[in-house]
PDB file of C-alpha atoms in Angstrom:
ATOM      1  CA  MET A   1     201.483  -3.681 106.346  1.00 76.00           C
ATOM      2  CA  LYS A   2     201.006  -2.776 110.016  1.00 78.00           C
ATOM      3  CA  ILE A   3     198.995  -5.253 112.053  1.00 80.00           C
ATOM      4  CA  TYR A   4     197.927  -2.716 114.666  1.00 79.00           C
ATOM      5  CA  THR A   5     195.167  -0.217 113.847  1.00 80.00           C
ATOM      6  CA  ARG A   6     194.677   1.554 117.209  1.00 81.00           C
ATOM      7  CA  VAL A   7     190.903   1.293 116.585  1.00 75.00           C
ATOM      8  CA  GLY A   8     190.417  -0.791 119.729  1.00 78.00           C
ATOM      9  CA  ASP A   9     192.461   1.328 122.099  1.00 77.00           C
ATOM     10  CA  GLN A  10     189.322   2.611 123.852  1.00 74.00           C
ATOM     11  CA  GLY A  11     187.684  -0.795 124.259  1.00 82.00           C
ATOM     12  CA  MET A  12     185.691  -0.739 121.024  1.00 68.00           C
ATOM     13  CA  THR A  13     186.045  -2.895 117.929  1.00 75.00           C
ATOM     14  CA  LYS A  14     184.521  -3.096 114.482  1.00 71.00           C
ATOM     15  CA  GLN A  15     182.241  -5.919 113.438  1.00 70.00           C
ATOM     16  CA  VAL A  16     182.358  -7.277 109.887  1.00 75.00           C
ATOM     17  CA  SER A  17     179.269  -5.140 109.178  1.00 77.00           C
ATOM     18  CA  GLY A  18     181.317  -2.035 110.020  1.00 75.00           C
ATOM     19  CA  LYS A  19     179.382  -1.344 113.229  1.00 78.00           C
ATOM     20  CA  MET A  20     181.514  -0.268 116.200  1.00 70.00           C
ATOM     21  CA  VAL A  21     180.721  -2.231 119.373  1.00 76.00           C
ATOM     22  CA  SER A  22     182.250  -2.820 122.802  1.00 80.00           C
ATOM     23  CA  LYS A  23     184.794  -5.606 123.070  1.00 81.00           C
ATOM     24  CA  THR A  24     182.379  -7.099 125.622  1.00 85.00           C
ATOM     25  CA  ASP A  25     179.659  -7.420 122.953  1.00 90.00           C
ATOM     26  CA  ALA A  26     178.236 -10.983 122.931  1.00 93.00           C
ATOM     27  CA  GLN A  27     179.292 -11.587 119.324  1.00 94.00           C
ATOM     28  CA  ILE A  28     182.850 -10.382 119.973  1.00 94.00           C
ATOM     29  CA  VAL A  29     183.109 -12.518 123.147  1.00 96.00           C
ATOM     30  CA  THR A  30     181.890 -15.588 121.243  1.00 97.00           C
ATOM     31  CA  LEU A  31     184.329 -15.034 118.385  1.00 97.00           C
ATOM     32  CA  GLY A  32     187.132 -14.531 120.909  1.00 96.00           C
ATOM     33  CA  ASP A  33     186.300 -17.768 122.711  1.00 98.00           C
ATOM     34  CA  ILE A  34     186.179 -19.669 119.421  1.00 98.00           C
ATOM     35  CA  ASP A  35     189.511 -18.094 118.448  1.00 97.00           C
ATOM     36  CA  GLU A  36     191.029 -19.232 121.756  1.00 98.00           C
ATOM     37  CA  PHE A  37     189.676 -22.738 121.212  1.00 98.00           C
ATOM     38  CA  GLN A  38     190.976 -22.854 117.657  1.00 98.00           C
ATOM     39  CA  SER A  39     194.395 -21.621 118.815  1.00 97.00           C
ATOM     40  CA  TYR A  40     194.578 -24.187 121.597  1.00 98.00           C
ATOM     41  CA  LEU A  41     193.831 -26.902 119.051  1.00 98.00           C
ATOM     42  CA  GLY A  42     197.100 -25.752 117.455  1.00 97.00           C
ATOM     43  CA  VAL A  43     198.848 -26.591 120.746  1.00 97.00           C
ATOM     44  CA  VAL A  44     197.179 -30.025 120.695  1.00 98.00           C
ATOM     45  CA  VAL A  45     198.302 -30.580 117.098  1.00 97.00           C
ATOM     46  CA  ALA A  46     201.880 -29.656 118.048  1.00 97.00           C
ATOM     47  CA  SER A  47     201.847 -32.465 120.659  1.00 95.00           C
ATOM     48  CA  LEU A  48     200.587 -35.154 118.267  1.00 95.00           C
ATOM     49  CA  GLY A  49     203.834 -36.210 116.572  1.00 91.00           C
ATOM     50  CA  ALA A  50     203.077 -39.900 117.192  1.00 90.00           C
ATOM     51  CA  HIS A  51     199.608 -39.608 115.628  1.00 95.00           C
ATOM     52  CA  PRO A  52     199.915 -37.893 112.207  1.00 95.00           C
ATOM     53  CA  ASP A  53     196.421 -39.009 111.138  1.00 96.00           C
ATOM     54  CA  LEU A  54     194.939 -37.038 114.042  1.00 97.00           C
ATOM     55  CA  VAL A  55     197.042 -33.990 113.118  1.00 97.00           C
ATOM     56  CA  VAL A  56     195.285 -33.913 109.747  1.00 97.00           C
ATOM     57  CA  GLU A  57     191.895 -34.427 111.387  1.00 97.00           C
ATOM     58  CA  LEU A  58     192.284 -31.668 113.978  1.00 98.00           C
ATOM     59  CA  SER A  59     193.695 -29.266 111.384  1.00 97.00           C
ATOM     60  CA  GLU A  60     190.448 -29.767 109.474  1.00 97.00           C
ATOM     61  CA  VAL A  61     188.476 -28.935 112.635  1.00 98.00           C
ATOM     62  CA  GLN A  62     190.503 -25.707 112.915  1.00 98.00           C
ATOM     63  CA  ARG A  63     189.468 -24.843 109.337  1.00 97.00           C
ATOM     64  CA  LYS A  64     185.826 -25.579 110.186  1.00 98.00           C
ATOM     65  CA  LEU A  65     186.067 -23.145 113.091  1.00 98.00           C
ATOM     66  CA  TYR A  66     187.097 -20.377 110.667  1.00 96.00           C
ATOM     67  CA  GLN A  67     183.943 -21.156 108.672  1.00 97.00           C
ATOM     68  CA  LEU A  68     181.891 -21.153 111.851  1.00 97.00           C
ATOM     69  CA  GLU A  69     183.257 -17.727 112.830  1.00 97.00           C
ATOM     70  CA  ALA A  70     182.251 -16.440 109.395  1.00 96.00           C
ATOM     71  CA  ASP A  71     178.778 -17.952 109.851  1.00 97.00           C
ATOM     72  CA  ILE A  72     178.425 -15.966 113.080  1.00 96.00           C
ATOM     73  CA  SER A  73     179.887 -12.712 111.712  1.00 94.00           C
ATOM     74  CA  VAL A  74     178.498 -12.418 108.190  1.00 93.00           C
ATOM     75  CA  LYS A  75     174.777 -12.237 107.408  1.00 87.00           C
ATOM     76  CA  ARG A  76     173.493 -14.962 105.099  1.00 86.00           C
ATOM     77  CA  HIS A  77     176.795 -16.855 105.359  1.00 91.00           C
ATOM     78  CA  GLN A  78     176.244 -20.507 106.256  1.00 93.00           C
ATOM     79  CA  GLU A  79     178.924 -23.131 105.696  1.00 95.00           C
ATOM     80  CA  ILE A  80     178.601 -25.293 108.821  1.00 97.00           C
ATOM     81  CA  THR A  81     175.885 -27.895 108.253  1.00 97.00           C
ATOM     82  CA  LEU A  82     174.308 -30.749 110.179  1.00 97.00           C
ATOM     83  CA  ALA A  83     176.502 -33.087 108.094  1.00 98.00           C
ATOM     84  CA  ASP A  84     179.541 -31.626 109.872  1.00 98.00           C
ATOM     85  CA  THR A  85     178.069 -32.677 113.217  1.00 98.00           C
ATOM     86  CA  THR A  86     177.231 -36.126 111.849  1.00 98.00           C
ATOM     87  CA  ALA A  87     180.870 -36.514 110.767  1.00 98.00           C
ATOM     88  CA  LEU A  88     182.003 -35.697 114.326  1.00 98.00           C
ATOM     89  CA  GLU A  89     179.542 -38.228 115.757  1.00 98.00           C
ATOM     90  CA  GLU A  90     180.943 -40.936 113.478  1.00 98.00           C
ATOM     91  CA  ARG A  91     184.436 -40.211 114.776  1.00 98.00           C
ATOM     92  CA  VAL A  92     183.198 -40.210 118.400  1.00 98.00           C
ATOM     93  CA  ASP A  93     181.697 -43.662 117.793  1.00 98.00           C
ATOM     94  CA  PHE A  94     184.976 -44.881 116.262  1.00 98.00           C
ATOM     95  CA  PHE A  95     187.064 -43.605 119.180  1.00 98.00           C
ATOM     96  CA  MET A  96     184.704 -45.059 121.804  1.00 96.00           C
ATOM     97  CA  ASP A  97     184.544 -48.411 119.979  1.00 97.00           C
ATOM     98  CA  ASN A  98     188.348 -48.592 120.067  1.00 97.00           C
ATOM     99  CA  THR A  99     188.914 -47.795 123.751  1.00 94.00           C
ATOM    100  CA  PRO A 100     188.112 -49.740 126.933  1.00 88.00           C
ATOM    101  CA  GLU A 101     184.513 -49.468 128.122  1.00 87.00           C
ATOM    102  CA  LEU A 102     183.915 -46.417 130.285  1.00 84.00           C
ATOM    103  CA  ARG A 103     182.118 -47.363 133.505  1.00 79.00           C
ATOM    104  CA  GLU A 104     182.780 -44.329 135.702  1.00 81.00           C
ATOM    105  CA  PHE A 105     184.028 -40.764 135.717  1.00 83.00           C
ATOM    106  CA  ILE A 106     187.747 -40.378 135.089  1.00 84.00           C
ATOM    107  CA  LEU A 107     190.251 -37.682 135.973  1.00 82.00           C
ATOM    108  CA  PRO A 108     191.136 -35.513 132.953  1.00 88.00           C
ATOM    109  CA  GLY A 109     194.746 -36.172 131.992  1.00 90.00           C
ATOM    110  CA  GLY A 110     196.880 -38.887 130.527  1.00 90.00           C
ATOM    111  CA  SER A 111     199.670 -38.649 128.024  1.00 93.00           C
ATOM    112  CA  GLU A 112     200.654 -35.131 126.989  1.00 94.00           C
ATOM    113  CA  SER A 113     198.415 -35.270 123.919  1.00 95.00           C
ATOM    114  CA  GLY A 114     195.497 -36.809 125.801  1.00 95.00           C
ATOM    115  CA  ALA A 115     195.721 -34.252 128.604  1.00 95.00           C
ATOM    116  CA  ARG A 116     195.857 -31.387 126.111  1.00 97.00           C
ATOM    117  CA  MET A 117     192.744 -32.758 124.369  1.00 97.00           C
ATOM    118  CA  GLN A 118     190.935 -32.904 127.694  1.00 96.00           C
ATOM    119  CA  TYR A 119     191.803 -29.246 128.259  1.00 98.00           C
ATOM    120  CA  ALA A 120     190.731 -28.362 124.701  1.00 98.00           C
ATOM    121  CA  ARG A 121     187.391 -30.009 125.507  1.00 97.00           C
ATOM    122  CA  THR A 122     186.806 -27.502 128.314  1.00 97.00           C
ATOM    123  CA  VAL A 123     187.770 -24.578 126.075  1.00 98.00           C
ATOM    124  CA  ALA A 124     185.263 -25.891 123.513  1.00 98.00           C
ATOM    125  CA  ARG A 125     182.581 -25.896 126.220  1.00 98.00           C
ATOM    126  CA  ARG A 126     183.312 -22.254 127.063  1.00 98.00           C
ATOM    127  CA  ALA A 127     183.019 -21.285 123.380  1.00 98.00           C
ATOM    128  CA  GLU A 128     179.723 -23.158 123.232  1.00 98.00           C
ATOM    129  CA  ARG A 129     178.370 -21.331 126.308  1.00 98.00           C
ATOM    130  CA  SER A 130     179.285 -17.994 124.705  1.00 98.00           C
ATOM    131  CA  ALA A 131     177.498 -19.004 121.505  1.00 98.00           C
ATOM    132  CA  VAL A 132     174.397 -20.006 123.482  1.00 98.00           C
ATOM    133  CA  ALA A 133     174.388 -16.569 125.164  1.00 97.00           C
ATOM    134  CA  LEU A 134     174.857 -14.875 121.781  1.00 97.00           C
ATOM    135  CA  ASN A 135     171.968 -16.896 120.355  1.00 97.00           C
ATOM    136  CA  LEU A 136     169.634 -15.099 122.791  1.00 97.00           C
ATOM    137  CA  GLU A 137     170.556 -11.765 121.151  1.00 95.00           C
ATOM    138  CA  GLN A 138     171.479 -12.821 117.621  1.00 94.00           C
ATOM    139  CA  PRO A 139     169.719 -16.046 116.594  1.00 95.00           C
ATOM    140  CA  LEU A 140     172.249 -18.475 115.140  1.00 96.00           C
ATOM    141  CA  GLU A 141     171.680 -21.329 112.739  1.00 96.00           C
ATOM    142  CA  PRO A 142     170.997 -24.524 114.749  1.00 97.00           C
ATOM    143  CA  ALA A 143     173.884 -26.239 112.927  1.00 97.00           C
ATOM    144  CA  ILE A 144     176.355 -23.869 114.632  1.00 97.00           C
ATOM    145  CA  LEU A 145     175.231 -24.738 118.157  1.00 98.00           C
ATOM    146  CA  LYS A 146     175.055 -28.463 117.395  1.00 98.00           C
ATOM    147  CA  TYR A 147     178.571 -28.479 115.948  1.00 98.00           C
ATOM    148  CA  LEU A 148     180.025 -26.613 118.939  1.00 98.00           C
ATOM    149  CA  ASN A 149     178.205 -28.926 121.346  1.00 98.00           C
ATOM    150  CA  ARG A 150     179.515 -32.065 119.656  1.00 98.00           C
ATOM    151  CA  LEU A 151     183.122 -30.830 119.551  1.00 98.00           C
ATOM    152  CA  SER A 152     183.591 -31.344 123.289  1.00 97.00           C
ATOM    153  CA  ASP A 153     182.292 -34.937 123.030  1.00 97.00           C
ATOM    154  CA  TYR A 154     184.618 -35.469 120.085  1.00 98.00           C
ATOM    155  CA  LEU A 155     187.660 -34.219 121.998  1.00 98.00           C
ATOM    156  CA  PHE A 156     186.779 -36.292 125.077  1.00 97.00           C
ATOM    157  CA  ALA A 157     186.534 -39.436 122.950  1.00 97.00           C
ATOM    158  CA  MET A 158     189.713 -38.593 121.035  1.00 98.00           C
ATOM    159  CA  ALA A 159     191.589 -37.994 124.312  1.00 97.00           C
ATOM    160  CA  ARG A 160     190.582 -41.448 125.544  1.00 96.00           C
ATOM    161  CA  TYR A 161     191.621 -42.982 122.213  1.00 97.00           C
ATOM    162  CA  VAL A 162     195.040 -41.292 122.252  1.00 97.00           C
ATOM    163  CA  ASN A 163     195.598 -42.231 125.901  1.00 95.00           C
ATOM    164  CA  HIS A 164     194.756 -45.837 125.024  1.00 95.00           C
ATOM    165  CA  LEU A 165     197.174 -45.841 122.065  1.00 95.00           C
ATOM    166  CA  ASP A 166     199.855 -44.275 124.281  1.00 94.00           C
ATOM    167  CA  GLY A 167     199.373 -46.975 126.932  1.00 92.00           C
ATOM    168  CA  TYR A 168     197.992 -44.650 129.586  1.00 90.00           C
ATOM    169  CA  GLN A 169     195.624 -46.202 132.144  1.00 83.00           C
ATOM    170  CA  GLU A 170     192.798 -43.822 132.966  1.00 84.00           C
ATOM    171  CA  VAL A 171     192.373 -42.884 136.636  1.00 75.00           C
ATOM    172  CA  PRO A 172     188.881 -43.145 138.152  1.00 75.00           C
ATOM    173  CA  SER A 173     187.684 -39.934 139.795  1.00 81.00           C
ATOM    174  CA  ASN A 174     186.705 -41.912 142.911  1.00 81.00           C
ATOM    175  CA  LYS A 175     189.873 -42.312 145.041  1.00 76.00           C
ATOM    176  CA  GLU A 176     188.878 -45.675 146.583  1.00 76.00           C
ATOM    177  CA  LYS A 177     188.145 -47.167 143.149  1.00 71.00           C
ATOM    178  CA  ALA A 178     191.440 -45.784 141.847  1.00 69.00           C
ATOM    179  CA  GLU A 179     193.356 -47.438 144.699  1.00 73.00           C
ATOM    180  CA  LEU A 180     191.541 -50.746 144.135  1.00 76.00           C
ATOM    181  CA  LYS A 181     192.315 -50.575 140.420  1.00 69.00           C
ATOM    182  CA  ALA A 182     195.991 -49.828 141.100  1.00 72.00           C
ATOM    183  CA  ALA A 183     196.189 -52.833 143.450  1.00 79.00           C
ATOM    184  CA  ARG A 184     194.583 -55.122 140.836  1.00 78.00           C
ATOM    185  CA  ASP A 185     196.930 -53.820 138.126  1.00 74.00           C
ATOM    186  CA  ALA A 186     199.941 -54.417 140.397  1.00 77.00           C
ATOM    187  CA  LYS A 187     198.805 -58.030 141.044  1.00 80.00           C
ATOM    188  CA  ARG A 188     198.364 -58.644 137.302  1.00 76.00           C
ATOM    189  CA  LEU A 189     201.807 -57.226 136.598  1.00 74.00           C
ATOM    190  CA  ALA A 190     203.359 -59.347 139.364  1.00 79.00           C
ATOM    191  CA  LYS A 191     201.766 -62.496 137.887  1.00 78.00           C
ATOM    192  CA  LYS A 192     203.066 -61.671 134.408  1.00 74.00           C
ATOM    193  CA  THR A 193     206.631 -61.008 135.580  1.00 77.00           C
ATOM    194  CA  SER A 194     206.753 -64.142 137.760  1.00 74.00           C
ATOM    195  CA  LYS A 195     206.007 -66.449 134.814  1.00 66.00           C
TER     196      LYS A 195
END
């Protein structure tokens, strides 16, 4: 079976309905952004060797994104529900309850896995913006937009959780506060090693 069809060689593509549209069509752009997000989650999963429980969890999110793409593409297809968003919120609460209190903005980064999750969060936001634009032309089920919106919160919280497990100290976005924190941490370390 050949994977190339040559149908899109002139900048057009076929929707599930069979209608030919430009590759810049709002639905096609949204599906492409979700596909990119889903694919980047695969990169995140590949970096999570030390956290097999999160590999399973993120693989399930990738499956949900396939369902979400079908919900956008196929009329009267609706698998993503408000319960899916509630499940994400429960995990956000778990991650935030198991990390140090967040009192200020932090620089995105951390361990390899944490940094990749922070990047995935921004890709999720882009997919959400595309879906919001599509919703102006093709009304989507509210559950779709809520789920996409919550995914970036979920990845932010998971990144903090993984960074905490990996022993990474988050860096405040404010340079002066970061320098103060580094000085305090150095004093604490000096006290511990002198005992």
